[in-house]
GROMACS .gro file of C-alpha atoms in nm:
model
  324
    1MET     CA    1   5.510  16.232 -12.099
    2ARG     CA    2   5.142  16.399 -12.194
    3PHE     CA    3   5.173  16.706 -12.412
    4ALA     CA    4   4.947  16.965 -12.533
    5THR     CA    5   4.861  17.245 -12.756
    6ARG     CA    6   4.713  17.575 -12.531
    7ALA     CA    7   4.562  17.846 -12.761
    8ASN     CA    8   4.742  18.159 -12.729
    9GLY     CA    9   4.636  18.364 -13.058
   10THR     CA   10   4.954  18.190 -13.223
   11THR     CA   11   4.903  17.972 -13.523
   12ASP     CA   12   5.096  17.674 -13.406
   13GLY     CA   13   4.958  17.768 -13.017
   14GLU     CA   14   5.170  17.687 -12.666
   15LEU     CA   15   5.359  17.364 -12.577
   16MET     CA   16   5.136  17.251 -12.277
   17LEU     CA   17   5.276  16.926 -12.031
   18VAL     CA   18   5.017  16.771 -11.886
   19SER     CA   19   4.953  16.539 -11.565
   20GLN     CA   20   4.947  16.217 -11.539
   21ASP     CA   21   4.615  16.293 -11.461
   22GLY     CA   22   4.517  16.484 -11.732
   23ALA     CA   23   4.368  16.792 -11.513
   24ARG     CA   24   4.657  16.999 -11.463
   25CYS     CA   25   4.978  17.141 -11.661
   26LEU     CA   26   5.217  17.368 -11.698
   27PRO     CA   27   5.374  17.602 -11.982
   28MET     CA   28   5.665  17.447 -12.150
   29GLY     CA   29   5.854  17.800 -12.125
   30ALA     CA   30   6.028  18.006 -12.402
   31ARG     CA   31   6.260  17.736 -12.509
   32TRP     CA   32   5.968  17.544 -12.676
   33PRO     CA   33   5.704  17.775 -12.756
   34ASN     CA   34   5.515  17.519 -12.940
   35LEU     CA   35   5.523  17.133 -13.034
   36LEU     CA   36   5.669  17.186 -13.389
   37HIS     CA   37   5.977  17.345 -13.246
   38ALA     CA   38   6.018  17.090 -13.009
   39ILE     CA   39   6.030  16.755 -13.146
   40THR     CA   40   6.324  16.906 -13.373
   41ASP     CA   41   6.528  16.902 -13.075
   42TRP     CA   42   6.339  16.599 -12.851
   43ASN     CA   43   6.561  16.457 -12.588
   44ALA     CA   44   6.640  16.824 -12.448
   45LEU     CA   45   6.277  16.886 -12.454
   46LEU     CA   46   6.227  16.553 -12.253
   47ALA     CA   47   6.520  16.661 -11.981
   48ASP     CA   48   6.326  16.995 -11.932
   49ALA     CA   49   5.962  16.782 -11.917
   50LYS     CA   50   6.163  16.581 -11.632
   51THR     CA   51   6.200  16.903 -11.437
   52LEU     CA   52   5.863  17.002 -11.505
   53SER     CA   53   5.738  16.715 -11.417
   54ALA     CA   54   5.778  16.722 -11.008
   55THR     CA   55   5.554  17.062 -11.023
   56LEU     CA   56   5.246  16.886 -11.149
   57ASP     CA   57   5.358  16.551 -10.985
   58ALA     CA   58   5.353  16.745 -10.618
   59GLY     CA   59   5.003  16.889 -10.730
   60GLY     CA   60   5.143  17.224 -10.895
   61GLY     CA   61   5.037  17.387 -11.282
   62ASP     CA   62   4.707  17.532 -11.425
   63SER     CA   63   4.375  17.354 -11.464
   64VAL     CA   64   4.324  17.213 -11.822
   65SER     CA   65   4.017  17.453 -11.973
   66ARG     CA   66   3.913  17.223 -12.210
   67ASP     CA   67   3.801  17.524 -12.454
   68THR     CA   68   4.163  17.659 -12.547
   69LEU     CA   69   4.280  17.347 -12.652
   70LEU     CA   70   4.393  17.260 -12.963
   71ALA     CA   71   4.468  16.968 -13.187
   72PRO     CA   72   4.830  16.884 -13.026
   73LEU     CA   73   5.022  16.989 -13.311
   74PRO     CA   74   4.750  17.246 -13.498
   75ARG     CA   75   4.946  17.233 -13.806
   76THR     CA   76   5.274  17.036 -13.960
   77TRP     CA   77   5.499  16.932 -14.263
   78GLN     CA   78   5.388  16.579 -14.361
   79TRP     CA   79   5.094  16.335 -14.240
   80LEU     CA   80   5.123  16.083 -14.435
   81ASP     CA   81   4.788  15.765 -14.375
   82GLY     CA   82   4.784  15.438 -14.389
   83SER     CA   83   4.528  15.150 -14.428
   84ALA     CA   84   4.680  14.923 -14.213
   85PHE     CA   85   4.410  14.697 -14.124
   86ALA     CA   86   4.338  14.424 -14.340
   87ASN     CA   87   3.956  14.356 -14.217
   88HIS     CA   88   3.870  14.699 -14.302
   89GLY     CA   89   3.983  14.662 -14.690
   90ILE     CA   90   3.783  14.326 -14.676
   91LEU     CA   91   3.468  14.439 -14.628
   92MET     CA   92   3.470  14.717 -14.838
   93GLN     CA   93   3.555  14.497 -15.177
   94LYS     CA   94   3.338  14.262 -15.076
   95ALA     CA   95   3.058  14.548 -15.034
   96PHE     CA   96   3.180  14.694 -15.325
   97ASP     CA   97   3.264  14.389 -15.549
   98LEU     CA   98   3.588  14.536 -15.562
   99PRO     CA   99   3.901  14.388 -15.709
  100THR     CA  100   4.186  14.266 -15.493
  101LEU     CA  101   4.454  14.538 -15.403
  102GLU     CA  102   4.797  14.441 -15.269
  103THR     CA  103   4.848  14.546 -14.926
  104TYR     CA  104   5.169  14.488 -14.978
  105PRO     CA  105   5.380  14.740 -14.944
  106PRO     CA  106   5.101  14.926 -14.714
  107LEU     CA  107   4.874  15.165 -14.854
  108MET     CA  108   4.901  15.514 -14.796
  109TYR     CA  109   4.839  15.857 -14.906
  110GLN     CA  110   4.951  16.208 -14.866
  111GLY     CA  111   4.670  16.463 -14.702
  112MET     CA  112   4.654  16.798 -14.556
  113SER     CA  113   4.892  16.900 -14.293
  114HIS     CA  114   4.890  17.290 -14.290
  115ARG     CA  115   4.579  17.242 -14.025
  116PHE     CA  116   4.415  16.918 -13.745
  117LEU     CA  117   4.071  17.117 -13.640
  118ALA     CA  118   4.049  17.129 -13.254
  119PRO     CA  119   3.908  16.860 -13.075
  120TYR     CA  120   3.578  17.066 -13.017
  121GLU     CA  121   3.517  17.224 -13.249
  122ASP     CA  122   3.282  17.219 -13.483
  123VAL     CA  123   3.330  17.080 -13.821
  124ALA     CA  124   3.255  17.330 -14.051
  125LEU     CA  125   3.170  17.144 -14.418
  126PRO     CA  126   3.007  17.253 -14.732
  127THR     CA  127   2.692  16.990 -14.797
  128GLU     CA  128   2.562  16.696 -14.625
  129ALA     CA  129   2.538  16.594 -15.045
  130ASP     CA  130   2.923  16.481 -14.937
  131CYS     CA  131   2.844  16.182 -14.753
  132ILE     CA  132   2.999  16.318 -14.443
  133ASP     CA  133   3.168  16.044 -14.261
  134PHE     CA  134   3.414  16.008 -13.958
  135GLU     CA  135   3.744  15.755 -13.945
  136GLY     CA  136   3.872  15.712 -13.613
  137GLU     CA  137   4.255  15.620 -13.603
  138PHE     CA  138   4.603  15.603 -13.373
  139GLY     CA  139   4.868  15.820 -13.490
  140ILE     CA  140   5.240  15.859 -13.507
  141ILE     CA  141   5.425  16.139 -13.464
  142THR     CA  142   5.760  16.111 -13.560
  143ASP     CA  143   6.103  16.297 -13.537
  144ASP     CA  144   6.353  16.364 -13.825
  145VAL     CA  145   6.415  15.979 -14.017
  146PRO     CA  146   6.617  15.915 -14.243
  147MET     CA  147   6.575  15.806 -14.596
  148GLY     CA  148   6.594  15.388 -14.663
  149CYS     CA  149   6.546  15.349 -14.231
  150SER     CA  150   6.505  14.982 -14.206
  151ALA     CA  151   6.139  14.898 -14.004
  152GLU     CA  152   6.382  14.777 -13.696
  153ASP     CA  153   6.534  15.063 -13.680
  154ALA     CA  154   6.123  15.267 -13.681
  155LEU     CA  155   6.059  15.228 -13.378
  156ALA     CA  156   6.302  15.469 -13.182
  157HIS     CA  157   6.146  15.724 -13.405
  158ILE     CA  158   5.785  15.765 -13.322
  159ARG     CA  159   5.825  16.017 -13.016
  160LEU     CA  160   5.433  16.089 -12.999
  161ILE     CA  161   5.169  15.910 -13.016
  162LEU     CA  162   4.775  16.059 -13.079
  163LEU     CA  163   4.453  15.999 -13.143
  164ILE     CA  164   4.237  16.108 -13.489
  165ASN     CA  165   3.968  16.190 -13.713
  166ASP     CA  166   3.989  16.100 -14.027
  167TRP     CA  167   3.701  16.298 -14.147
  168SER     CA  168   3.580  16.200 -14.524
  169LEU     CA  169   3.321  16.275 -14.758
  170ARG     CA  170   3.206  15.967 -14.913
  171ALA     CA  171   2.995  16.065 -15.257
  172VAL     CA  172   3.350  16.286 -15.364
  173ALA     CA  173   3.596  16.029 -15.273
  174PRO     CA  174   3.534  15.797 -15.617
  175ARG     CA  175   3.554  16.080 -15.832
  176GLU     CA  176   3.899  16.122 -15.694
  177MET     CA  177   4.003  15.755 -15.704
  178LYS     CA  178   3.921  15.750 -16.075
  179THR     CA  179   4.180  16.023 -16.179
  180GLY     CA  180   4.499  15.815 -16.023
  181PHE     CA  181   4.546  16.069 -15.841
  182GLY     CA  182   4.516  16.120 -15.464
  183TRP     CA  183   4.202  16.286 -15.232
  184ILE     CA  184   4.192  16.673 -15.269
  185GLN     CA  185   3.835  16.760 -15.194
  186ALA     CA  186   3.748  16.445 -15.022
  187LYS     CA  187   3.982  16.468 -14.748
  188PRO     CA  188   3.907  16.764 -14.592
  189ALA     CA  189   4.103  16.894 -14.225
  190CYS     CA  190   4.124  16.584 -13.935
  191SER     CA  191   4.087  16.644 -13.635
  192ALA     CA  192   4.275  16.537 -13.310
  193ALA     CA  193   4.316  16.422 -12.955
  194PRO     CA  194   4.434  16.712 -12.681
  195ILE     CA  195   4.663  16.508 -12.569
  196ALA     CA  196   4.951  16.337 -12.721
  197VAL     CA  197   5.181  16.073 -12.511
  198THR     CA  198   5.499  15.919 -12.525
  199PRO     CA  199   5.492  15.541 -12.620
  200ASP     CA  200   5.609  15.441 -12.248
  201GLU     CA  201   5.289  15.644 -12.129
  202LEU     CA  202   5.057  15.373 -12.313
  203GLY     CA  203   5.261  15.075 -12.101
  204ASP     CA  204   5.135  14.806 -12.202
  205SER     CA  205   4.889  14.904 -12.450
  206TRP     CA  206   5.184  14.995 -12.671
  207ARG     CA  207   5.335  14.660 -12.839
  208ASN     CA  208   5.488  14.509 -13.190
  209GLY     CA  209   5.473  14.921 -13.264
  210ARG     CA  210   5.045  14.930 -13.170
  211VAL     CA  211   4.846  15.124 -12.963
  212CYS     CA  212   4.676  14.803 -12.811
  213LEU     CA  213   4.343  14.952 -12.680
  214PRO     CA  214   3.986  14.963 -12.756
  215LEU     CA  215   3.836  15.309 -12.994
  216ARG     CA  216   3.537  15.445 -12.878
  217VAL     CA  217   3.346  15.555 -13.124
  218GLU     CA  218   2.952  15.730 -13.062
  219VAL     CA  219   2.733  15.958 -13.245
  220ASN     CA  220   2.458  16.180 -13.098
  221GLY     CA  221   2.527  16.010 -12.801
  222ALA     CA  222   2.497  15.599 -12.899
  223TRP     CA  223   2.761  15.358 -12.885
  224PHE     CA  224   2.937  15.341 -13.262
  225GLY     CA  225   3.204  15.135 -13.185
  226ASN     CA  226   3.478  15.013 -13.004
  227PRO     CA  227   3.710  14.799 -13.198
  228SER     CA  228   4.110  14.797 -13.091
  229GLY     CA  229   4.419  14.908 -13.241
  230ASP     CA  230   4.611  14.568 -13.209
  231ALA     CA  231   4.449  14.440 -13.526
  232MET     CA  232   4.700  14.617 -13.728
  233GLU     CA  233   4.866  14.467 -14.067
  234TYR     CA  234   5.133  14.680 -14.036
  235GLY     CA  235   5.275  14.825 -13.661
  236PHE     CA  236   5.367  15.209 -13.685
  237HIS     CA  237   5.748  15.136 -13.760
  238ASP     CA  238   5.667  14.928 -14.103
  239LEU     CA  239   5.428  15.271 -14.219
  240ILE     CA  240   5.740  15.486 -14.101
  241ALA     CA  241   5.986  15.274 -14.318
  242HIS     CA  242   5.734  15.222 -14.618
  243ALA     CA  243   5.722  15.604 -14.609
  244ALA     CA  244   6.073  15.701 -14.602
  245ARG     CA  245   6.233  15.401 -14.865
  246THR     CA  246   6.322  15.713 -15.112
  247ARG     CA  247   6.272  16.046 -14.928
  248PRO     CA  248   6.406  16.085 -14.534
  249LEU     CA  249   6.078  16.205 -14.336
  250CYS     CA  250   6.125  16.580 -14.108
  251ALA     CA  251   6.034  16.603 -13.734
  252GLY     CA  252   5.672  16.659 -13.725
  253THR     CA  253   5.522  16.396 -13.916
  254ILE     CA  254   5.243  16.214 -13.833
  255ILE     CA  255   5.097  15.908 -13.999
  256GLY     CA  256   4.810  15.754 -13.959
  257SER     CA  257   4.641  15.412 -13.878
  258GLY     CA  258   4.335  15.398 -14.093
  259THR     CA  259   4.034  15.287 -14.008
  260VAL     CA  260   4.046  15.075 -13.686
  261SER     CA  261   3.870  14.757 -13.775
  262ASN     CA  262   3.884  14.475 -13.597
  263PRO     CA  263   3.726  14.098 -13.804
  264ASP     CA  264   3.488  14.050 -13.509
  265TYR     CA  265   3.254  14.355 -13.632
  266ARG     CA  266   2.930  14.202 -13.500
  267GLN     CA  267   2.996  14.269 -13.203
  268VAL     CA  268   3.305  14.551 -13.162
  269GLY     CA  269   3.086  14.738 -13.398
  270SER     CA  270   3.317  14.991 -13.656
  271THR     CA  271   3.501  15.354 -13.631
  272CYS     CA  272   3.354  15.496 -13.946
  273ILE     CA  273   3.021  15.501 -14.127
  274SER     CA  274   3.118  15.331 -14.480
  275GLU     CA  275   3.179  14.989 -14.326
  276ARG     CA  276   2.909  14.968 -14.091
  277ARG     CA  277   2.705  15.024 -14.454
  278ALA     CA  278   2.920  14.793 -14.659
  279ILE     CA  279   2.867  14.508 -14.350
  280GLU     CA  280   2.507  14.591 -14.413
  281MET     CA  281   2.528  14.587 -14.770
  282ILE     CA  282   2.722  14.224 -14.689
  283GLU     CA  283   2.417  14.134 -14.485
  284GLN     CA  284   2.195  14.232 -14.636
  285GLY     CA  285   2.209  14.392 -14.972
  286HIS     CA  286   2.135  14.788 -14.866
  287PRO     CA  287   2.291  14.973 -14.635
  288VAL     CA  288   2.044  15.130 -14.394
  289THR     CA  289   2.327  15.380 -14.186
  290PRO     CA  290   2.271  15.708 -14.291
  291PHE     CA  291   2.586  15.965 -14.361
  292LEU     CA  292   2.647  16.277 -14.112
  293SER     CA  293   2.413  16.547 -14.092
  294PHE     CA  294   2.445  16.894 -14.043
  295GLY     CA  295   2.394  16.876 -13.590
  296ASP     CA  296   2.533  16.548 -13.530
  297HIS     CA  297   2.784  16.528 -13.279
  298VAL     CA  298   3.090  16.292 -13.332
  299ARG     CA  299   3.292  16.166 -12.967
  300MET     CA  300   3.612  15.932 -12.983
  301ARG     CA  301   3.792  15.820 -12.725
  302ALA     CA  302   4.052  15.581 -12.657
  303GLY     CA  303   4.009  15.292 -12.389
  304GLU     CA  304   3.673  15.201 -12.191
  305ASP     CA  305   3.642  15.418 -11.928
  306ASP     CA  306   3.913  15.729 -11.953
  307SER     CA  307   4.122  15.823 -12.229
  308ILE     CA  308   4.496  15.873 -12.249
  309PHE     CA  309   4.420  16.097 -12.550
  310GLY     CA  310   4.157  16.345 -12.398
  311GLU     CA  311   3.856  16.258 -12.639
  312ILE     CA  312   3.736  16.408 -12.939
  313ASP     CA  313   3.341  16.570 -12.918
  314GLN     CA  314   3.231  16.759 -13.185
  315ARG     CA  315   2.994  16.908 -13.413
  316VAL     CA  316   2.917  16.918 -13.762
  317ALA     CA  317   2.780  17.216 -13.909
  318ALA     CA  318   2.695  17.401 -14.237
  319HIS     CA  319   3.011  17.611 -14.361
  320ILE     CA  320   2.913  17.972 -14.379
  321ALA     CA  321   3.123  18.150 -14.655
  322THR     CA  322   3.253  18.501 -14.587
  323HIS     CA  323   3.360  18.737 -14.874
  324PRO     CA  324   3.604  19.043 -14.824
   0.00000   0.00000   0.00000
């Protein structure tokens, strides 16, 4: 099943079932007004969605309007971001001469969850001096996960898979990391592609708790990278088990993979500017690629030609302060 959220004037939007080609959709109806509500009763939701899917399969439904689509979960209870691609950490440590970090258990932080940006809206940020960067990631949405859930049992709690851009402000992050208290200013709201899919929709591209698809990034129309998600050191089931070791996870928890990164980065590129700059420092002695400026466009999608998740296509803009 493929789900999206359509703007309807409410904070959480309207839950829609999307056709296999991504062109048509149907509202899930009054029983399932939004995904944040629906994720709490998953099996019942799927039963109703299967009934509606027959209408979509027969060519019914509304045309999907790009401008009305929000993030699948415009807000949720919890956003946990991992760092599950070992190559990314290795490159950053080498470039900046950092001490080797223990990677078990998996690295993870808790970030802002009360807003996820729509896939096509401008990303408003305060200043270019903060060194604006993107991070292409895959993510999953869980149902209720009990405390102490094992990695073996965690796969059954993955209900939906999505594509995320974890925006980052690189000039701010080092200051906050030194405090040991985690990120606040360095991590503004993430963006999400419009369609969240059940794991079976990925077919053979969902293996061992990993999205085995390339994540293609373009900046101002130019290719930036397309590394594959199958290189995760830890699968999403491992990340769930780590997060649930001392607490349950509520339905609607989103967990991110961290920056998708591959060892053959010379061929496949990167999914964030910071990694490319690290590679330049290692190979040339200094970074060359600039961080983003206002007006720059960032586009992300999964797969070579078509994205099962739709795409993220956004412009970076200057935040204009408003006062009452």
